[in-house]
């Protein structure tokens, strides 16, 4: 069903219900008006009956008849007419009731339309009532516009209430219909929220309205395409990282094979030359300096080899502990001479959940973070943690109390290795959060938190 037909069907159904309600209200009003007119006619009949009874009534009953006539005059059931009854001297025995002031909504509408209340009571006719005792009473009927005015104002108020009720009911009906029609937007918005968080596995079910179902189908197709593209990009990223690691390993092997043996031979030659020039101080000094240069070059190459390639993840068929790999990496920085940084390392995960690829990524993240902190952060304390996070995820945390960064985006754009770290984490379907560590104003510190889905690592 299309949205236009859906809305029109709902609005038509509610309009029909409102129309039936308005018709029922009009019928009730008509019945009420008929009963009021019947009551007025009954009071007029009673009025003439009492006037006729005054002709032959004994003097003792006159007061009773007059009281009844006064009650009829005051009764709201008497409509359109008022009685004035006078004796021969012109004294009012029964006087018309004074008009009541219009208040509330009646008074408001009377002020808006003053012409409705302009007419004054008018006499319609007088006649004499000759009693048996020889006295004469004069009866006068006056038109009373007040009842008609009140009825007109009541009709206006009633019509206004009906219109307001109809408008309110229509507003509620339209709101309900539109809300029902737009209800499929909630799962659509929820799906969009999933896609904004790079969760392209979410799918929309079949929706009732044709337009919404078309949008849902388009979003499902878009999510499938984006998910496939993201998976392909992740595979490419993993392949690039693997190629990078292989190239590092190749360079490390060449450095070890080419320079290692050459440096060993150079150190041996320098030691031999030192022994042979024992009687020549100047030459021996040069030989000793050459030996020191070889030693420094050897240490530098060894450190470079450690950076290019970590210790192998497997020793034959046996896997080397990730805890030991990371612990040795932290310990190598702790043992460096001339530094006073306090290092802490915490490892609290099940290593069986970590694949070889993720283990290498965790090693590279820790290596890059330690290098950045030691070179640029001016930190005094560095913490590395690998723990179990929420939803069966693996959480890697790195924290220092150094100078920090201005913002994560600027840091990623200006290097510091954070872009490469984020790319590595993303390649494993993880998330990397970069934030300040809430230190002092001078040294706010830096905190890096990476989350990896432990179930995905097990599958791989």
XYZ file of C-alpha atoms in Angstrom:
460
model
C 0.000 0.000 0.000
C 1.267 3.476 -0.851
C 1.657 6.112 1.834
C -0.942 8.413 0.229
C -3.576 5.661 0.208
C -2.666 4.692 3.743
C -3.036 8.263 5.002
C -6.262 8.895 3.092
C -7.808 5.635 4.324
C -6.956 6.414 7.945
C -8.118 10.021 7.720
C -11.341 9.004 5.960
C -12.076 6.390 8.630
C -11.486 8.845 11.450
C -13.485 11.565 9.672
C -16.409 9.161 9.314
C -16.210 8.317 13.001
C -16.158 12.009 13.875
C -19.104 12.668 11.536
C -21.123 9.908 13.209
C -20.286 11.410 16.591
C -21.330 14.879 15.406
C -24.606 13.475 14.027
C -25.338 11.767 17.339
C -24.635 15.028 19.141
C -26.951 16.942 16.739
C -29.744 14.420 17.298
C -29.340 14.730 21.038
C -29.462 18.515 20.717
C -32.606 18.341 18.600
C -34.277 16.100 21.171
C -33.251 18.496 23.910
C -34.693 21.485 22.027
C -37.968 19.642 21.369
C -38.321 18.744 25.020
C -37.620 22.343 25.987
C -40.272 23.631 23.582
C -42.758 21.077 24.893
C -41.998 22.206 28.407
C -42.584 25.828 27.404
C -45.940 24.973 25.812
C -46.961 23.088 28.958
C -46.141 26.103 31.125
C -48.195 28.391 28.838
C -51.146 26.011 29.147
C -50.780 26.051 32.934
C -50.603 29.833 32.823
C -53.931 30.183 30.961
C -55.510 27.502 33.112
C -54.685 29.473 36.277
C -55.876 32.736 34.737
C -59.164 31.077 33.825
C -59.457 29.687 37.350
C -59.228 33.201 38.813
C -62.707 34.066 37.451
C -64.605 31.790 39.784
C -62.023 31.222 42.520
C -63.164 32.174 46.050
C -61.254 35.040 47.672
C -59.432 32.617 49.918
C -57.837 30.827 46.906
C -56.739 33.951 45.042
C -53.396 34.108 46.841
C -52.686 30.482 45.948
C -53.410 31.081 42.280
C -51.255 34.199 42.277
C -48.325 32.274 43.838
C -48.603 29.620 41.147
C -48.677 32.309 38.431
C -45.576 33.959 39.912
C -43.808 30.572 39.973
C -44.712 29.987 36.335
C -43.379 33.451 35.441
C -40.066 32.672 37.174
C -39.791 29.179 35.732
C -37.075 28.781 33.054
C -39.392 26.342 31.315
C -41.721 29.220 30.285
C -40.423 30.406 26.952
C -40.977 33.518 24.877
C -43.773 34.929 27.091
C -44.119 36.762 30.445
C -47.340 37.571 32.296
C -48.252 40.874 33.966
C -51.414 40.757 36.116
C -52.789 43.982 37.641
C -55.797 44.840 39.775
C -58.251 47.637 39.008
C -55.935 50.196 40.635
C -53.028 49.170 38.346
C -51.056 47.438 41.078
C -48.960 44.522 39.836
C -50.175 41.280 41.347
C -47.916 39.184 39.085
C -44.934 40.964 37.539
C -42.563 39.719 34.819
C -39.269 38.334 36.106
C -36.386 40.776 35.663
C -33.939 39.658 32.912
C -30.856 37.890 34.195
C -27.527 39.329 33.064
C -25.634 37.309 30.474
C -22.412 35.930 31.935
C -19.603 33.656 30.847
C -19.486 32.708 27.180
C -23.014 34.047 26.651
C -21.905 37.464 27.846
C -18.742 37.274 25.702
C -20.686 36.525 22.521
C -23.349 39.107 23.477
C -20.581 41.730 23.575
C -19.254 40.546 20.219
C -22.734 40.777 18.655
C -24.713 43.394 20.652
C -27.554 43.306 18.106
C -28.580 39.896 19.434
C -29.687 41.393 22.779
C -31.138 44.760 21.669
C -34.829 43.849 21.558
C -36.922 44.746 24.622
C -40.020 42.941 25.968
C -43.118 43.926 23.941
C -46.790 43.617 24.825
C -48.739 41.269 22.577
C -52.199 41.888 24.018
C -54.227 42.642 27.151
C -57.629 41.533 28.368
C -59.771 41.929 31.439
C -60.730 39.107 33.741
C -64.102 39.781 35.402
C -64.486 37.899 38.633
C -67.785 36.754 40.133
C -67.381 39.141 43.080
C -67.431 42.126 40.685
C -63.671 42.884 40.724
C -61.686 43.119 37.516
C -58.133 41.961 36.844
C -56.118 42.991 33.812
C -53.850 40.407 32.234
C -51.074 41.369 29.786
C -48.775 39.007 27.874
C -45.333 40.277 26.877
C -42.917 38.797 24.372
C -39.759 37.722 26.232
C -36.738 37.789 23.838
C -34.345 36.599 26.553
C -35.084 32.902 26.090
C -34.583 33.139 22.330
C -31.382 35.091 22.843
C -30.056 32.507 25.266
C -31.006 29.738 22.870
C -29.181 31.467 20.007
C -26.106 32.050 22.128
C -26.246 28.449 23.354
C -26.387 27.266 19.754
C -23.322 29.387 18.924
C -21.461 27.964 21.913
C -22.537 24.449 21.020
C -21.450 24.899 17.410
C -18.098 26.275 18.580
C -17.602 23.334 20.945
C -18.457 20.908 18.126
C -16.027 22.642 15.739
C -13.281 22.680 18.359
C -13.932 19.041 19.142
C -13.908 18.172 15.449
C -10.670 20.093 14.899
C -9.049 18.442 17.921
C -10.237 15.002 16.860
C -9.013 15.614 13.320
C -5.647 16.792 14.628
C -5.326 13.672 16.773
C -6.436 11.521 13.833
C -3.935 13.093 11.449
C -1.181 12.763 14.070
C -2.071 9.108 14.610
C -2.235 8.400 10.881
C 1.037 10.193 10.132
C 2.701 8.541 13.119
C 1.565 5.131 11.876
C 2.652 5.990 8.359
C 6.090 7.127 9.523
C 6.543 4.253 11.969
C 8.753 2.408 9.422
C 11.126 5.373 9.583
C 12.274 4.215 13.019
C 13.885 0.974 11.773
C 15.233 2.922 8.781
C 16.878 5.468 11.082
C 18.157 2.634 13.271
C 19.679 1.000 10.188
C 21.308 4.275 9.155
C 22.767 4.555 12.670
C 24.286 1.068 12.279
C 25.753 2.021 8.903
C 27.240 5.228 10.331
C 29.065 3.013 12.842
C 30.347 0.848 9.964
C 28.069 -2.028 10.924
C 26.896 -3.123 7.486
C 25.556 -6.494 8.650
C 22.266 -4.949 9.779
C 19.332 -5.518 7.416
C 15.870 -3.983 7.225
C 12.832 -6.286 7.107
C 10.041 -5.924 4.551
C 8.051 -2.765 5.307
C 4.295 -2.276 4.920
C 4.288 0.915 2.857
C 5.554 0.711 -0.705
C 7.678 3.876 -0.501
C 9.285 2.809 2.779
C 9.881 -0.709 1.492
C 11.625 0.760 -1.557
C 13.862 2.850 0.691
C 14.535 -0.176 2.894
C 15.474 -2.287 -0.115
C 17.809 0.423 -1.371
C 19.452 0.687 2.065
C 19.878 -3.092 2.256
C 21.489 -3.082 -1.187
C 23.715 -0.165 -0.203
C 24.722 -1.932 3.027
C 25.586 -5.103 1.102
C 27.718 -3.134 -1.343
C 29.433 -1.130 1.392
C 29.990 -4.255 3.469
C 31.551 -6.059 0.517
C 33.711 -3.018 -0.278
C 34.786 -2.728 3.344
C 35.652 -6.427 3.537
C 37.634 -6.139 0.312
C 39.460 -3.090 1.632
C 40.228 -4.882 4.904
C 41.584 -7.864 2.988
C 43.719 -5.521 0.897
C 44.915 -3.716 4.012
C 45.835 -7.013 5.657
C 47.682 -8.086 2.527
C 49.579 -4.788 2.448
C 50.484 -5.148 6.117
C 51.573 -8.727 5.511
C 53.658 -7.628 2.541
C 55.153 -4.871 4.681
C 56.084 -7.361 7.386
C 57.573 -9.708 4.826
C 59.633 -6.866 3.377
C 60.808 -5.916 6.860
C 61.781 -9.517 7.498
C 63.682 -9.655 4.199
C 65.559 -6.444 4.977
C 66.299 -7.716 8.465
C 67.718 -10.963 7.078
C 69.890 -9.097 4.600
C 71.157 -6.741 7.295
C 71.927 -9.694 9.523
C 73.556 -11.760 6.806
C 75.500 -8.980 5.106
C 76.433 -6.588 7.881
C 76.515 -9.062 10.741
C 79.363 -11.152 9.407
C 81.217 -8.116 8.097
C 80.977 -6.318 11.432
C 82.125 -9.415 13.279
C 85.178 -9.632 10.994
C 85.852 -5.895 11.395
C 85.717 -6.177 15.186
C 88.125 -9.133 15.113
C 90.516 -7.218 12.840
C 90.307 -4.154 15.052
C 91.134 -6.240 18.161
C 94.085 -7.855 16.354
C 95.317 -4.442 15.248
C 95.037 -3.182 18.829
C 97.229 -6.018 20.069
C 99.754 -5.553 17.277
C 100.184 -1.823 17.963
C 100.855 -2.115 21.656
C 104.135 -0.225 21.233
C 102.637 2.487 19.063
C 100.245 4.600 21.201
C 98.885 6.728 18.344
C 98.113 3.778 16.119
C 96.698 1.810 19.036
C 94.368 4.715 19.917
C 93.029 4.692 16.355
C 92.543 0.918 16.526
C 90.687 1.194 19.832
C 88.451 3.930 18.421
C 87.746 1.698 15.419
C 86.772 -1.101 17.812
C 84.364 1.251 19.630
C 82.819 2.332 16.328
C 82.269 -1.284 15.360
C 80.659 -2.004 18.737
C 78.292 0.965 18.417
C 77.417 0.011 14.850
C 76.752 -3.544 15.955
C 74.410 -2.363 18.759
C 72.621 -0.015 16.351
C 72.070 -2.752 13.788
C 70.858 -5.128 16.509
C 68.317 -2.512 17.651
C 67.294 -1.873 14.050
C 66.783 -5.599 13.519
C 64.597 -5.733 16.635
C 62.461 -2.900 15.262
C 62.213 -4.387 11.799
C 61.223 -7.849 12.957
C 59.973 -9.028 16.317
C 60.920 -12.398 17.605
C 59.268 -15.079 15.538
C 55.703 -15.822 16.645
C 56.317 -19.531 16.310
C 59.279 -21.717 17.150
C 58.655 -24.566 14.735
C 55.114 -25.722 15.434
C 55.063 -24.228 18.916
C 53.709 -20.736 19.311
C 55.747 -18.235 21.320
C 53.807 -16.536 24.115
C 52.434 -13.113 23.236
C 52.828 -12.191 26.894
C 56.556 -12.872 26.596
C 56.876 -10.972 23.333
C 55.225 -7.844 24.720
C 56.957 -8.212 28.065
C 60.373 -8.429 26.378
C 59.513 -5.362 24.262
C 58.623 -3.310 27.329
C 61.662 -4.646 29.173
C 63.965 -3.646 26.315
C 62.869 -0.014 26.750
C 63.107 -0.318 30.526
C 66.724 -1.541 30.273
C 67.900 1.245 27.985
C 70.566 3.351 29.670
C 69.966 7.005 30.492
C 66.181 6.891 30.867
C 64.141 7.279 34.062
C 60.670 6.322 32.813
C 58.568 4.054 34.986
C 57.040 1.235 32.894
C 54.104 -0.975 33.856
C 52.820 -3.955 31.897
C 49.612 -5.939 32.446
C 48.542 -8.968 30.422
C 45.136 -10.480 31.335
C 43.655 -12.261 28.309
C 43.390 -15.799 26.998
C 46.125 -16.059 24.353
C 44.222 -18.808 22.527
C 41.752 -16.146 21.376
C 44.510 -14.214 19.555
C 45.478 -15.180 16.005
C 49.039 -14.821 14.721
C 48.026 -11.803 12.608
C 46.415 -10.055 15.562
C 49.374 -10.909 17.788
C 51.686 -9.208 15.315
C 49.351 -6.207 15.178
C 49.327 -5.940 18.986
C 53.106 -6.110 18.978
C 53.383 -3.363 16.345
C 50.875 -1.157 18.189
C 52.855 -1.472 21.400
C 56.162 -0.905 19.591
C 54.925 2.229 17.804
C 53.285 3.645 20.943
C 56.434 3.099 23.032
C 58.613 4.694 20.349
C 56.366 7.768 20.121
C 56.164 8.184 23.873
C 59.914 7.847 24.424
C 60.818 10.185 21.563
C 58.180 12.904 21.826
C 56.005 12.679 24.954
C 58.572 13.463 27.682
C 56.654 11.005 29.846
C 57.670 9.743 33.281
C 55.221 6.841 33.440
C 54.018 4.523 30.672
C 51.430 1.802 31.043
C 50.678 -1.035 28.597
C 47.638 -3.259 29.220
C 45.983 -6.081 27.328
C 42.733 -7.134 28.995
C 39.313 -8.604 28.273
C 36.800 -5.910 27.345
C 33.022 -5.950 27.150
C 31.069 -8.124 24.672
C 33.873 -10.714 24.452
C 36.231 -8.132 22.987
C 39.984 -7.803 23.483
C 41.079 -4.385 24.732
C 44.571 -2.949 24.287
C 45.357 0.175 26.336
C 48.412 2.415 26.257
C 48.684 5.382 28.642
C 51.428 7.929 29.321
C 51.674 11.149 31.321
C 53.503 13.117 28.651
C 52.747 16.324 26.775
C 49.766 14.780 24.963
C 48.279 15.948 21.669
C 46.076 18.846 20.591
C 43.449 16.620 18.964
C 43.255 13.083 17.670
C 42.510 14.158 14.082
C 45.394 16.621 13.901
C 47.704 14.022 15.422
C 46.653 11.469 12.811
C 47.158 13.986 9.993
C 50.553 15.164 11.243
C 52.121 11.743 11.607
C 53.323 10.390 14.968
C 52.506 6.907 13.646
C 48.883 7.182 14.770
C 47.511 6.924 11.232
C 49.334 3.636 10.705
C 48.148 2.372 14.084
C 44.558 3.240 13.248
C 44.878 1.495 9.873
C 46.224 -1.656 11.533
C 43.388 -1.717 14.044
C 40.773 -1.102 11.339
C 42.191 -3.938 9.209
C 41.271 -6.293 12.058
C 37.732 -4.835 12.314
C 38.718 -2.995 15.489
C 38.361 0.538 16.780
C 41.113 2.860 18.032
C 40.202 5.685 20.424
C 42.722 8.486 20.908
C 42.179 10.813 23.864
C 43.895 12.749 26.595
C 44.730 10.884 29.777
C 43.398 13.660 32.100
C 46.767 14.718 33.414
C 47.927 18.229 34.325
C 47.571 21.269 32.077
C 51.280 21.098 31.159
C 51.247 17.316 30.657
C 47.728 16.099 29.902
C 49.044 12.727 28.790
C 47.826 10.433 26.035
C 45.596 7.376 26.114
C 45.193 4.933 23.245
C 42.506 2.248 23.476
C 41.983 -0.368 20.764
C 39.076 -2.819 20.778
C 39.128 -6.082 18.831
C 36.300 -8.575 18.490
C 37.617 -11.700 20.207
C 35.127 -13.905 18.368
C 36.450 -12.711 14.997
C 40.039 -13.435 16.011
C 39.043 -16.963 17.010
C 37.363 -17.521 13.635
C 40.421 -16.357 11.774
